[in-house]
Short mmCIF file of C-alpha atoms and ligand atoms in Angstrom, two decimals:
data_model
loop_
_atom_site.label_atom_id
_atom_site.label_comp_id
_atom_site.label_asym_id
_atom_site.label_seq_id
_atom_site.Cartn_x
_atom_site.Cartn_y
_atom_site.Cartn_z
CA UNK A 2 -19.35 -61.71 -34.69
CA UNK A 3 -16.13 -61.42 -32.58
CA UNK A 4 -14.74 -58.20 -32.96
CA UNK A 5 -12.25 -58.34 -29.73
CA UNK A 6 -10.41 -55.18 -30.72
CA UNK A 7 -10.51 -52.68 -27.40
CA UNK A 8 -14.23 -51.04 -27.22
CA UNK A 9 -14.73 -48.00 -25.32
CA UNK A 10 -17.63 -48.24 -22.76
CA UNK A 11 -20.19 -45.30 -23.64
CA UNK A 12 -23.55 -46.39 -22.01
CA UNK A 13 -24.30 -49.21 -18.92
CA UNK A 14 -27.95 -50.41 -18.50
CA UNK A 15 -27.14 -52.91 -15.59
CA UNK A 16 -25.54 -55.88 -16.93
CA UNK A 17 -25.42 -54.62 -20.88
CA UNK A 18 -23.44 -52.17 -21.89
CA UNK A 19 -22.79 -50.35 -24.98
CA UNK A 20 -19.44 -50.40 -26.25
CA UNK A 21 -17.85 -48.42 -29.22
CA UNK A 22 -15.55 -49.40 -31.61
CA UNK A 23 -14.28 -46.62 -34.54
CA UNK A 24 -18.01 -45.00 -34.13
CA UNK A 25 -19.76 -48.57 -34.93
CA UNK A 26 -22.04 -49.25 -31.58
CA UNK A 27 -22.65 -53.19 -30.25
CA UNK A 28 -24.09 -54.15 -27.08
CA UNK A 29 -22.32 -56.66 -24.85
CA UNK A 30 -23.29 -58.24 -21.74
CA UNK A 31 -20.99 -57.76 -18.30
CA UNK A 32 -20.96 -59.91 -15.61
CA UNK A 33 -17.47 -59.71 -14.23
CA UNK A 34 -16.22 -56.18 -13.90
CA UNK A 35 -17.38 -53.06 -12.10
CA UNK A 36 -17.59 -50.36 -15.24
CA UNK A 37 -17.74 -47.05 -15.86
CA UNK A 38 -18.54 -45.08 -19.08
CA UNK A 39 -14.89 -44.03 -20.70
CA UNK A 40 -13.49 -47.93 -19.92
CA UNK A 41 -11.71 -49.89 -22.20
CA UNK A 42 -12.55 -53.30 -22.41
CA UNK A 43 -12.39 -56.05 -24.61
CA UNK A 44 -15.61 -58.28 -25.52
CA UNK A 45 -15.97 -61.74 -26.92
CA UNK A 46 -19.12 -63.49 -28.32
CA UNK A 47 -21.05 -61.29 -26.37
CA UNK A 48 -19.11 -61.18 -23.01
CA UNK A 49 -17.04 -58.78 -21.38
CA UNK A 50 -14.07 -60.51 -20.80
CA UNK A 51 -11.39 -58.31 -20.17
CA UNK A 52 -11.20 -54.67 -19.00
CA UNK A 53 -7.36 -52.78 -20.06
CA UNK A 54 -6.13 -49.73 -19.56
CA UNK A 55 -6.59 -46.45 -21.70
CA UNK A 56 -3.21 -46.31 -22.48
CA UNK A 57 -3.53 -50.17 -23.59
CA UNK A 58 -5.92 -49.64 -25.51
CA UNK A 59 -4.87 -46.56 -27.21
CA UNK A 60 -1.73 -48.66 -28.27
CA UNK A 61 -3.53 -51.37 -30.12
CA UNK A 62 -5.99 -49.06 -31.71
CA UNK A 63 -3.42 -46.72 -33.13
CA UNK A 64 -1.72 -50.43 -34.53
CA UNK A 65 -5.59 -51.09 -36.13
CA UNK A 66 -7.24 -48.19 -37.74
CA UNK A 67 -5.04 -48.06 -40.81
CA UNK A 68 -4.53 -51.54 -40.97
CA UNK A 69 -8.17 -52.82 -40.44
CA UNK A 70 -9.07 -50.47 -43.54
CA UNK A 71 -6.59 -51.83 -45.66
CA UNK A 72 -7.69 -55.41 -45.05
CA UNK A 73 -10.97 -54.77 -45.74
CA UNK A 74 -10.24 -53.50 -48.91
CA UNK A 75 -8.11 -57.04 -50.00
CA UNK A 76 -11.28 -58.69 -48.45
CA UNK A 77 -13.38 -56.85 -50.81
CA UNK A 78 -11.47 -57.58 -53.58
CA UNK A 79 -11.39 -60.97 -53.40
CA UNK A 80 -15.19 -61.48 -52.68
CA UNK A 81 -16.07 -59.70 -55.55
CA UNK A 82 -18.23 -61.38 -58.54
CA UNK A 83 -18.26 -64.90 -56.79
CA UNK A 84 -18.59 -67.80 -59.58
CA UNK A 85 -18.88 -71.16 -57.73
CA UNK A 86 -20.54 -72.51 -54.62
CA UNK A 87 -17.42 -71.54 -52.74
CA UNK A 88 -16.91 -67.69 -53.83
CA UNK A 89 -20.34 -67.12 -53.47
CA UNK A 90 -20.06 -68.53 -49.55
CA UNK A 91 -17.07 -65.79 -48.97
CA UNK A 92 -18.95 -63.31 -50.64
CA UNK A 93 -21.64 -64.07 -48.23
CA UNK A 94 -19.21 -64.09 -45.52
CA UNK A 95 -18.20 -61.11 -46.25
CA UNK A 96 -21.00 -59.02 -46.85
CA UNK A 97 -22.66 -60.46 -43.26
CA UNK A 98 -19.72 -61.13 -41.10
CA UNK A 99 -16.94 -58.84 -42.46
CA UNK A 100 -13.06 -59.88 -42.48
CA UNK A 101 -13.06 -60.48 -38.80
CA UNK A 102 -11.76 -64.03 -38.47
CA UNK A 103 -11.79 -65.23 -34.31
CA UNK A 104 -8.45 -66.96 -33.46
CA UNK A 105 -9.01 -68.96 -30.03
CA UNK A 106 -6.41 -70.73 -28.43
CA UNK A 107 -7.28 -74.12 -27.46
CA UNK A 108 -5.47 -76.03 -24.74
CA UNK A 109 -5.88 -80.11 -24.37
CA UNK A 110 -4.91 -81.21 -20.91
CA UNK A 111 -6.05 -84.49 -20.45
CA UNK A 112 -5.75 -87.29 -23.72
CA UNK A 113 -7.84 -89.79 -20.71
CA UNK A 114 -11.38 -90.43 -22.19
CA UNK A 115 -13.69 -92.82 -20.93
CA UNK A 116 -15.64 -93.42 -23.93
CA UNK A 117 -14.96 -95.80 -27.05
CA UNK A 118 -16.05 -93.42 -30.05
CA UNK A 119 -14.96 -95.70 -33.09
CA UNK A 120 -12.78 -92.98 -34.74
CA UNK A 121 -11.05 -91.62 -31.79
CA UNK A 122 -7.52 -92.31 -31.12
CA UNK A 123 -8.26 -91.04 -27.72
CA UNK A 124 -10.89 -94.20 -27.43
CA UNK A 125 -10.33 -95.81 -24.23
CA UNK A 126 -9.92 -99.28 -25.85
CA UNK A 127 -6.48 -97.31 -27.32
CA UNK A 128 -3.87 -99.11 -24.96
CA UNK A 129 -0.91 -98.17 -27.01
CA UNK A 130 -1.86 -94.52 -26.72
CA UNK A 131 0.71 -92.62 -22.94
CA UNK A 132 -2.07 -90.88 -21.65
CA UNK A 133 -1.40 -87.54 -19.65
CA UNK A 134 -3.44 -85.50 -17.02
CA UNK A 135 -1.98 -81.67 -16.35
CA UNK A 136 -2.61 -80.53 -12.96
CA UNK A 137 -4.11 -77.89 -11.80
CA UNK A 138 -1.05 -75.50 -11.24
CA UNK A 139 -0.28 -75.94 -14.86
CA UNK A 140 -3.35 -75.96 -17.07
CA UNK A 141 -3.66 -72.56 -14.93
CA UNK A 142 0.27 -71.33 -16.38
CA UNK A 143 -0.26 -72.37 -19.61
CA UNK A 144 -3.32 -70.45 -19.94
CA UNK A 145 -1.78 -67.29 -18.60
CA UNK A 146 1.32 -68.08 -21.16
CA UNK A 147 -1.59 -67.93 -23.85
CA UNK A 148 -3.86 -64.65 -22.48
CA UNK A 149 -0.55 -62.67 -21.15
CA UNK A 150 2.15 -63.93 -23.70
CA UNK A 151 0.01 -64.33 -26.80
CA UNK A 152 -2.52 -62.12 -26.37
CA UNK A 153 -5.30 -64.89 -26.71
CA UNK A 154 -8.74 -63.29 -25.81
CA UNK A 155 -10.54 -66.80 -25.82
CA UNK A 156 -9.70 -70.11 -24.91
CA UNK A 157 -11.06 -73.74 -25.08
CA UNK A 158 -10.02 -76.26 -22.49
CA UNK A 159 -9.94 -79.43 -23.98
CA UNK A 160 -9.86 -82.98 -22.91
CA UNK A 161 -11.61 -86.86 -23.74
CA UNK A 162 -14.32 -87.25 -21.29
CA UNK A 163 -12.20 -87.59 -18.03
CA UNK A 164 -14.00 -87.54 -14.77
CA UNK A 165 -10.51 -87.52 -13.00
CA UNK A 166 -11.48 -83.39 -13.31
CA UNK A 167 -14.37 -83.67 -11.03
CA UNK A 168 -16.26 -80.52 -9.69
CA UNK A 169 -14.00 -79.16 -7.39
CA UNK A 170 -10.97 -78.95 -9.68
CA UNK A 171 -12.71 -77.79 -12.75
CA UNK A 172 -14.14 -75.12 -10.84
CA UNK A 173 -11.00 -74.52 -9.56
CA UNK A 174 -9.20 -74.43 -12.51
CA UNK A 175 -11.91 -71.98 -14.51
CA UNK A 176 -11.75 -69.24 -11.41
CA UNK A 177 -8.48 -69.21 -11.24
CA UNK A 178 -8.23 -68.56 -15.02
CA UNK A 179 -10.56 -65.95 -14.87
CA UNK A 180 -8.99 -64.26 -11.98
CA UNK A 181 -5.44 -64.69 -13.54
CA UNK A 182 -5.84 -64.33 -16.45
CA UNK A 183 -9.32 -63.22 -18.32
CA UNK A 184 -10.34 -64.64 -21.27
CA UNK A 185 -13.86 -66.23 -22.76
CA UNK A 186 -13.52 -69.67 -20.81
CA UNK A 187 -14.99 -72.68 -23.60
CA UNK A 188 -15.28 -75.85 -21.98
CA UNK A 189 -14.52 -78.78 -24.18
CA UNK A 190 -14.75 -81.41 -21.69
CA UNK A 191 -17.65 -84.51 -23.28
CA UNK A 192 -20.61 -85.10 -21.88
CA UNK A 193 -20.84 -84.34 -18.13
CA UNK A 194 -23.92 -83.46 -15.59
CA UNK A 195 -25.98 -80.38 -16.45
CA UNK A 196 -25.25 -79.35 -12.88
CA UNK A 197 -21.76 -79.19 -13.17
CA UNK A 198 -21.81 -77.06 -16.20
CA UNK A 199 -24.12 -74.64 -14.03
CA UNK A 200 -21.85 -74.72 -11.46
CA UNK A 201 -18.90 -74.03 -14.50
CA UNK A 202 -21.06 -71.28 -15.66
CA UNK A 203 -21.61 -69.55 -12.28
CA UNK A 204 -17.28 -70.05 -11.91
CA UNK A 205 -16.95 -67.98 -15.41
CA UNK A 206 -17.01 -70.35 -18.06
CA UNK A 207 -19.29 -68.89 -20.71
CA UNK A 208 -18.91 -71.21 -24.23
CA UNK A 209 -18.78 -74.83 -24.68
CA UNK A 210 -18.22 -76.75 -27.41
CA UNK A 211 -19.86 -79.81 -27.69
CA UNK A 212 -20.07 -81.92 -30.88
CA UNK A 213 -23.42 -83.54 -31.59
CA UNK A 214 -20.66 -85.74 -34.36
CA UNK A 215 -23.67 -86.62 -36.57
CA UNK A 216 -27.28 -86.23 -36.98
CA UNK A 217 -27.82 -89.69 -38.33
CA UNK A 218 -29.06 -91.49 -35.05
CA UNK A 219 -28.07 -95.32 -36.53
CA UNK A 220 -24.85 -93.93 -37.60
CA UNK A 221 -24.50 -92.57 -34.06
CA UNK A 222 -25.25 -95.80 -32.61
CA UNK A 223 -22.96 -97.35 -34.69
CA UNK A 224 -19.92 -94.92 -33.99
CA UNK A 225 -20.41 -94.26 -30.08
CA UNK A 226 -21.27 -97.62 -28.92
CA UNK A 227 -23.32 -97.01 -25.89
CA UNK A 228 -24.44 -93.56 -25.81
CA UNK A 229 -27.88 -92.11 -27.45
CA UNK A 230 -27.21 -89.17 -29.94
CA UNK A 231 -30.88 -87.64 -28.38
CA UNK A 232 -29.29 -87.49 -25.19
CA UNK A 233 -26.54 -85.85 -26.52
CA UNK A 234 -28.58 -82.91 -28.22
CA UNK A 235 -30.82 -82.27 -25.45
CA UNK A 236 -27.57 -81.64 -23.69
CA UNK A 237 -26.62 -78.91 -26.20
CA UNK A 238 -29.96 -77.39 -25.62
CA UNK A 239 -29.61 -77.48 -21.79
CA UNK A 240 -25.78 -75.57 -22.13
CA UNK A 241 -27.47 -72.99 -24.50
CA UNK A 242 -30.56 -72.43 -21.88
CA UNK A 243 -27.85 -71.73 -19.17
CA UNK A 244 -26.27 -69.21 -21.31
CA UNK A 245 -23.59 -70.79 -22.99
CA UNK A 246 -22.31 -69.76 -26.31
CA UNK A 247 -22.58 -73.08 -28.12
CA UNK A 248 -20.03 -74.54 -30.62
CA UNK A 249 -20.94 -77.45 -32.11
CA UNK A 250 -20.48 -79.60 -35.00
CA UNK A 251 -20.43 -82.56 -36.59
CA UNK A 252 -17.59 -84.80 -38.89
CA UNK A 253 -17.61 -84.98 -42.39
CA UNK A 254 -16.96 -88.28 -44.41
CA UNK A 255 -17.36 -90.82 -41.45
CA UNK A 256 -17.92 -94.04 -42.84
CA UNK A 257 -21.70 -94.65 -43.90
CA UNK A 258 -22.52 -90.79 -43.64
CA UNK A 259 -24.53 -90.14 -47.19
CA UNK A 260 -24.82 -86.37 -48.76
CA UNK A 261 -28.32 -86.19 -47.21
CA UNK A 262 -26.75 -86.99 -43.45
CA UNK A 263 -24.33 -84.20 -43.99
CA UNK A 264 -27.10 -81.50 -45.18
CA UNK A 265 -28.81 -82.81 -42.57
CA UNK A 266 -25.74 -82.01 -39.95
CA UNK A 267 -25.41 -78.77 -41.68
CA UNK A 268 -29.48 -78.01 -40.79
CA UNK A 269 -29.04 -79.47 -37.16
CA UNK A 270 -26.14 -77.54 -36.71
CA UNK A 271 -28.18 -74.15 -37.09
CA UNK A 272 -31.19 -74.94 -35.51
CA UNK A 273 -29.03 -75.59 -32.07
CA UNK A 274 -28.88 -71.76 -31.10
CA UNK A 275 -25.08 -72.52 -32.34
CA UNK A 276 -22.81 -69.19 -31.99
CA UNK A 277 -20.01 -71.10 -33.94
CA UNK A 278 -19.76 -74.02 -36.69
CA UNK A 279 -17.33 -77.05 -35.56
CA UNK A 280 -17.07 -79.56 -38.74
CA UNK A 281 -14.51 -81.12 -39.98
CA UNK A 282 -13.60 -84.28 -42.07
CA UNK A 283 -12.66 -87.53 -40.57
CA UNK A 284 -9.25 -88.66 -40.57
CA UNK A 285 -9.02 -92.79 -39.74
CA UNK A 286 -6.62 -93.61 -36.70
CA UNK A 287 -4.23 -96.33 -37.39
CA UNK A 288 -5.05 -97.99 -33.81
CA UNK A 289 -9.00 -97.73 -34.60
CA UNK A 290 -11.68 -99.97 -35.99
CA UNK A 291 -11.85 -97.70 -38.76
CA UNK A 292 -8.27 -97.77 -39.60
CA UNK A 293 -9.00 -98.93 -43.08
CA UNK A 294 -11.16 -96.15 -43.67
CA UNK A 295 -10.51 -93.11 -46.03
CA UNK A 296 -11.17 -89.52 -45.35
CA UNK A 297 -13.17 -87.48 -47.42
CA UNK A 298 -11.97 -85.12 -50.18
CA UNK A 299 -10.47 -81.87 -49.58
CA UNK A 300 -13.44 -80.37 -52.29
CA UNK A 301 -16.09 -82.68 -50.27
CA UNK A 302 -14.85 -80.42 -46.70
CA UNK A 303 -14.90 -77.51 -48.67
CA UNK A 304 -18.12 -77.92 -50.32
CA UNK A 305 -19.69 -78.84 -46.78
CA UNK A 306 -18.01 -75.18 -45.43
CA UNK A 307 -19.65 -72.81 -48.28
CA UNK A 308 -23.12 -74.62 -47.98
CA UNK A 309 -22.98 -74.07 -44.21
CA UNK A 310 -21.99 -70.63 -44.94
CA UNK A 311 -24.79 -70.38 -47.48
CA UNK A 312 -27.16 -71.75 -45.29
CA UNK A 313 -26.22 -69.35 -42.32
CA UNK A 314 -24.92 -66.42 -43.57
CA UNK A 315 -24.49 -65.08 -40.21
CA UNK A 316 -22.79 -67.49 -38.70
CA UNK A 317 -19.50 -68.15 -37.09
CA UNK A 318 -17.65 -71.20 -39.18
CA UNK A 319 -14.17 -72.85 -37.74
CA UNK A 320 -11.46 -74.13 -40.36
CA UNK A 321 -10.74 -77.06 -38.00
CA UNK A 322 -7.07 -78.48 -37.89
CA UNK A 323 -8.10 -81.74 -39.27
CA UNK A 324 -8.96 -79.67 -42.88
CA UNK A 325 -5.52 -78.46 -42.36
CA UNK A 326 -4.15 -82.10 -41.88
CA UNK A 327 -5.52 -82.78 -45.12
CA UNK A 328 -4.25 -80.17 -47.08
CA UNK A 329 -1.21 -78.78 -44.77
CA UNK A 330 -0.19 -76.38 -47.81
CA UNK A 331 -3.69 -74.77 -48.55
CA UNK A 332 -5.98 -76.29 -45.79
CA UNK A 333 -6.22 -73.10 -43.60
CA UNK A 334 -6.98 -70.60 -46.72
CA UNK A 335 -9.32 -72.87 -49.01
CA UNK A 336 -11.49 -73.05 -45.64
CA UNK A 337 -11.15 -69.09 -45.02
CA UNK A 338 -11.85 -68.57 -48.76
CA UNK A 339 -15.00 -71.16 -48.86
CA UNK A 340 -17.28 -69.78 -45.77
CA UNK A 341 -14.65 -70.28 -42.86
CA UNK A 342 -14.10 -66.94 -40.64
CA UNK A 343 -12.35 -68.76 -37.65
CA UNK A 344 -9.78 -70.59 -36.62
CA UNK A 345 -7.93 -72.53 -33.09
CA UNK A 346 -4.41 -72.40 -32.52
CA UNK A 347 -2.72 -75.31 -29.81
CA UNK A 348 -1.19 -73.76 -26.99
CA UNK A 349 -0.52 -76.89 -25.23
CA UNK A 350 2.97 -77.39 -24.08
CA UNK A 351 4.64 -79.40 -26.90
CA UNK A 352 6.00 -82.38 -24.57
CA UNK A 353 1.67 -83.07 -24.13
CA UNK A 354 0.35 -81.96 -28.30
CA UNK A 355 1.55 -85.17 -29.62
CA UNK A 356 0.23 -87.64 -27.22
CA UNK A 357 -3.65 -85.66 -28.04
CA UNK A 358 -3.45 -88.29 -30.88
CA UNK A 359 -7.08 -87.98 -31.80
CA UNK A 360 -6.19 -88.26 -35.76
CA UNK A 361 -2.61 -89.08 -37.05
CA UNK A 362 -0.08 -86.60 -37.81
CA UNK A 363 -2.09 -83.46 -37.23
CA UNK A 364 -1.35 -80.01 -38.55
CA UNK A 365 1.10 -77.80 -36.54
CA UNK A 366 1.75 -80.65 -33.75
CA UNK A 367 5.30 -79.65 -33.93
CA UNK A 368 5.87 -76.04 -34.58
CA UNK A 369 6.51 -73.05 -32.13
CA UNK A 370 3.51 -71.79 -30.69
CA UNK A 371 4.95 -68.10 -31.42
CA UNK A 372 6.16 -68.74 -35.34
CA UNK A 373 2.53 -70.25 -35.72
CA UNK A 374 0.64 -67.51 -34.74
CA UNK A 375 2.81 -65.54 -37.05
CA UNK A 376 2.77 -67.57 -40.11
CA UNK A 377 -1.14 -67.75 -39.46
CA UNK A 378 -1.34 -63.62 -39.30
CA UNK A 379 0.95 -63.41 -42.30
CA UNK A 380 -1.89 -65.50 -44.40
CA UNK A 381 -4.84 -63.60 -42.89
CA UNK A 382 -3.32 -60.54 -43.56
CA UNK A 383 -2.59 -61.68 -47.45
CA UNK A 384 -6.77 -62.80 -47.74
CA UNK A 385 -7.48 -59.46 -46.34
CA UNK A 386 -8.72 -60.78 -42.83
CA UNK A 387 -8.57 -58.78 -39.29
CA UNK A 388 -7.03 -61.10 -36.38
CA UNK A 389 -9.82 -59.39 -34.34
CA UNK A 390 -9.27 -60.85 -30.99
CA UNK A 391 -5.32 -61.99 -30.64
CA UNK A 392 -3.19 -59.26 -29.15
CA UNK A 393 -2.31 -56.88 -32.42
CA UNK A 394 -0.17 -54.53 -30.63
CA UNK A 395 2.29 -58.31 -30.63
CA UNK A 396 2.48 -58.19 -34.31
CA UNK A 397 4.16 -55.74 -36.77
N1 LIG B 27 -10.83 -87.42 -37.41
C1 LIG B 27 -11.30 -86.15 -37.30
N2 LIG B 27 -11.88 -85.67 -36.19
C2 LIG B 27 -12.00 -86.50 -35.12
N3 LIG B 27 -12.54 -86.32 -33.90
C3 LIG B 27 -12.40 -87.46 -33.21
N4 LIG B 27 -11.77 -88.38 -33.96
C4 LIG B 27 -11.53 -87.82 -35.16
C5 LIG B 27 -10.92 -88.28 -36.37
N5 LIG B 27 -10.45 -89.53 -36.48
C6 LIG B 27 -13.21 -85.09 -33.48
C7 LIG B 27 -14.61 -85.38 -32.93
C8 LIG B 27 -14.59 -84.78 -31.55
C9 LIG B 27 -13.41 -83.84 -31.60
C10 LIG B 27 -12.79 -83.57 -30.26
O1 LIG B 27 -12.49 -84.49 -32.44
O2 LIG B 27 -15.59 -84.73 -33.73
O3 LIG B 27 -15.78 -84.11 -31.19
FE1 LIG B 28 -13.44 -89.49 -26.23
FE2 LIG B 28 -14.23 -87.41 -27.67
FE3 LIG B 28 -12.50 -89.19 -28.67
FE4 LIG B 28 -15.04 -89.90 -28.30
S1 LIG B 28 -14.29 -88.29 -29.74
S2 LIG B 28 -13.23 -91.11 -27.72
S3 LIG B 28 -15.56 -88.77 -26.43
S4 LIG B 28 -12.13 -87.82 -26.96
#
């Protein structure tokens, strides 16, 4: 669980240390700071990520303690005496992961992708598509915007597979992150060598997320022309061995995926050492082959959400923007209410958000980065749900 609100350091055993929050004990692992018992610090999936200041810290738990009660107690109310599939996933939810729901920023700096996946608008075969590349100097601002300004605590760097970011500037660009400004680093960058996610690793990256897309291998075949889907998982595998939190995932309702594929998915998912679910339902792209495609129902996403949550109680489950594109009203609180306990907000500079055209029209392309984190409180606080790990102290 993600439960980024400031711990107090009480024991250190080496690299793991025991952190407190409101007299509830949880281990976490540091590798980046120099501690002592009576620190503040703030932990994510495991990882220290950030160490604050007693004052700091004293601020934002003063804003919590009544507040975090009084959630719970909405979040109570509404898991009570589940009837259907769904309830009875957020009653799960709730009674194994509480109303902590993870908000990560996520950041897409390159739209460049060398591979052809048949429902991408990012495929490379996509020539109507401006493509853009940030550089170095300003993936590195805009992710201090997002950890100073906005309080983010984690944040995925996205992009197609671009080798343009070779070794040298994605190592660049994660150390100078974590030295700027610290955050869990998730690398969402395709398929690349194991040894330069070691080398990511060793700079302070410490998740990845990594779609496996589907767990049918002819579908695979079918959908990313040249690549082999077992090549793909043993690449998860690798990531988790080197001690990256894993997010991976699959999409729902490509075409030729059957209700045994997506149980399947659901399985594979959870037998990957995965710390979060990333599933959502496919969306055709005008300039794709699958343009005449449909999507899947909103009830068929859902559905797919509570028996993931019912199948891993314990899990972490995203409500992935592309739910929300489907349903911009109710998207975002029919996945919370089904299973879903997390959630990605884009802090990518607006003049870049639209041209990450992966699916048309996607939720919250246009809006202000600032009124979208607060319309997305607002709702967690009306379902009862704890913005855990975005700066509280921001919000009134
Ligand atoms: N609809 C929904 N999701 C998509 N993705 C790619 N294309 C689409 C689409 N048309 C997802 C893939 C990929 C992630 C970055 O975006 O699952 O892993
Ligand atoms: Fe590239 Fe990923 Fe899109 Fe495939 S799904 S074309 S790898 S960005």
């Amino acid at each position: 669980m993600c439960y980024a609100i400031p711990g107090k350091v009480v024991e250190i055993n080496d690299r793991i240390i025991t952190v407190d929050y409101f007299g509830e004990k949880r281990k976490a692992k540091n590798d980046f700071y120099d501690l002592a018992t009576g620190d503040y610090i703030y932990a994510q999936g495991g990882f220290v990520v950030q160490r604050i200041s007693r004052q700091e810290a004293e601020d934002v738990l003063a804003t919590w303690k009544e507040l975090f009660f009084k959630l719970q107690e909405t979040d109570l109310r509404l898991a009570r005496k589940p009837k259907d599939l769904r309830q009875i996933a957020n009653a799960l939810r709730q009674k194994h992961q509480g109303n902590s729901c993870c908000i990560h920023g996520i950041l897409e700096f390159s739209n460049y992708c060398r591979n052809d996946c048949l429902y991408c608008g990012l495929r490379s075969s996509n020539s109507s598509l401006p493509r853009y590349r940030m550089d170095i100097d300003e993936i590195v601002a805009a992710a201090d915007f997002a950890v100073k300004e906005l309080k983010f605590k984690a944040l995925v760097l996205q992009s197609g597979e671009d080798p343009w970011y070779d070794e040298e500037k994605l190592v660049e660009i994660v150390e100078r992150i974590r030295e700027k400004s610290p955050a869990l680093i998730i690398l969402s960058i395709g398929e690349r060598e194991p040894a330069l996610y070691e080398k990511l690793y060793k700079a302070g990256a410490r998740g990845v997320l990594l779609r496996f897309e589907t767990s049918n291998p002819a579908l695979y075949g079918k959908m990313r022309p040249g690549h082999d889907p077992k090549g793909r998982i043993e690449l998860i595998k690798r990531l988790h061995d080197i001690g990256y939190l894993i997010m991976t995932g699959f999409l729902v309702g490509l075409p030729g995926q059957t209700r045994e594929d997506l149980l399947e998915d659901i399985r594979l998912t959870g037998s990957l050492g995965t710390d979060m679910f990333s599933f959502g339902p496919f969306i055709p792209h005008p300039q794709t082959p699958l343009a005449g495609s449909s999507s899947p129902s909103i009830e068929e996403t859902l559905d797919a959400i509570a028996r993931a949550r019912i199948m891993n109680p314990e899990s972490r489950i995203l409500v992935t923007t592309s739910l929300e594109t489907l349903d911009k009203e109710n998207g975002l609180k029919s996945g919370l209410l089904s299973g879903g306990n997390s959630l990605m907000i884009n802090v990518t500079p607006k003049k870049y958000r639209r041209l990450y055209d992966i699916y048309p029209d996607r939720a919250g392309t246009d809006a202000d980065i600032k009124e979208r984190i607060d319309s997305v409180v607002k709702l967690l606080y009306s379902i009862g749900r704890a913005p855990t790990d975005i700066g509280l102290g921001i919000q009134s």
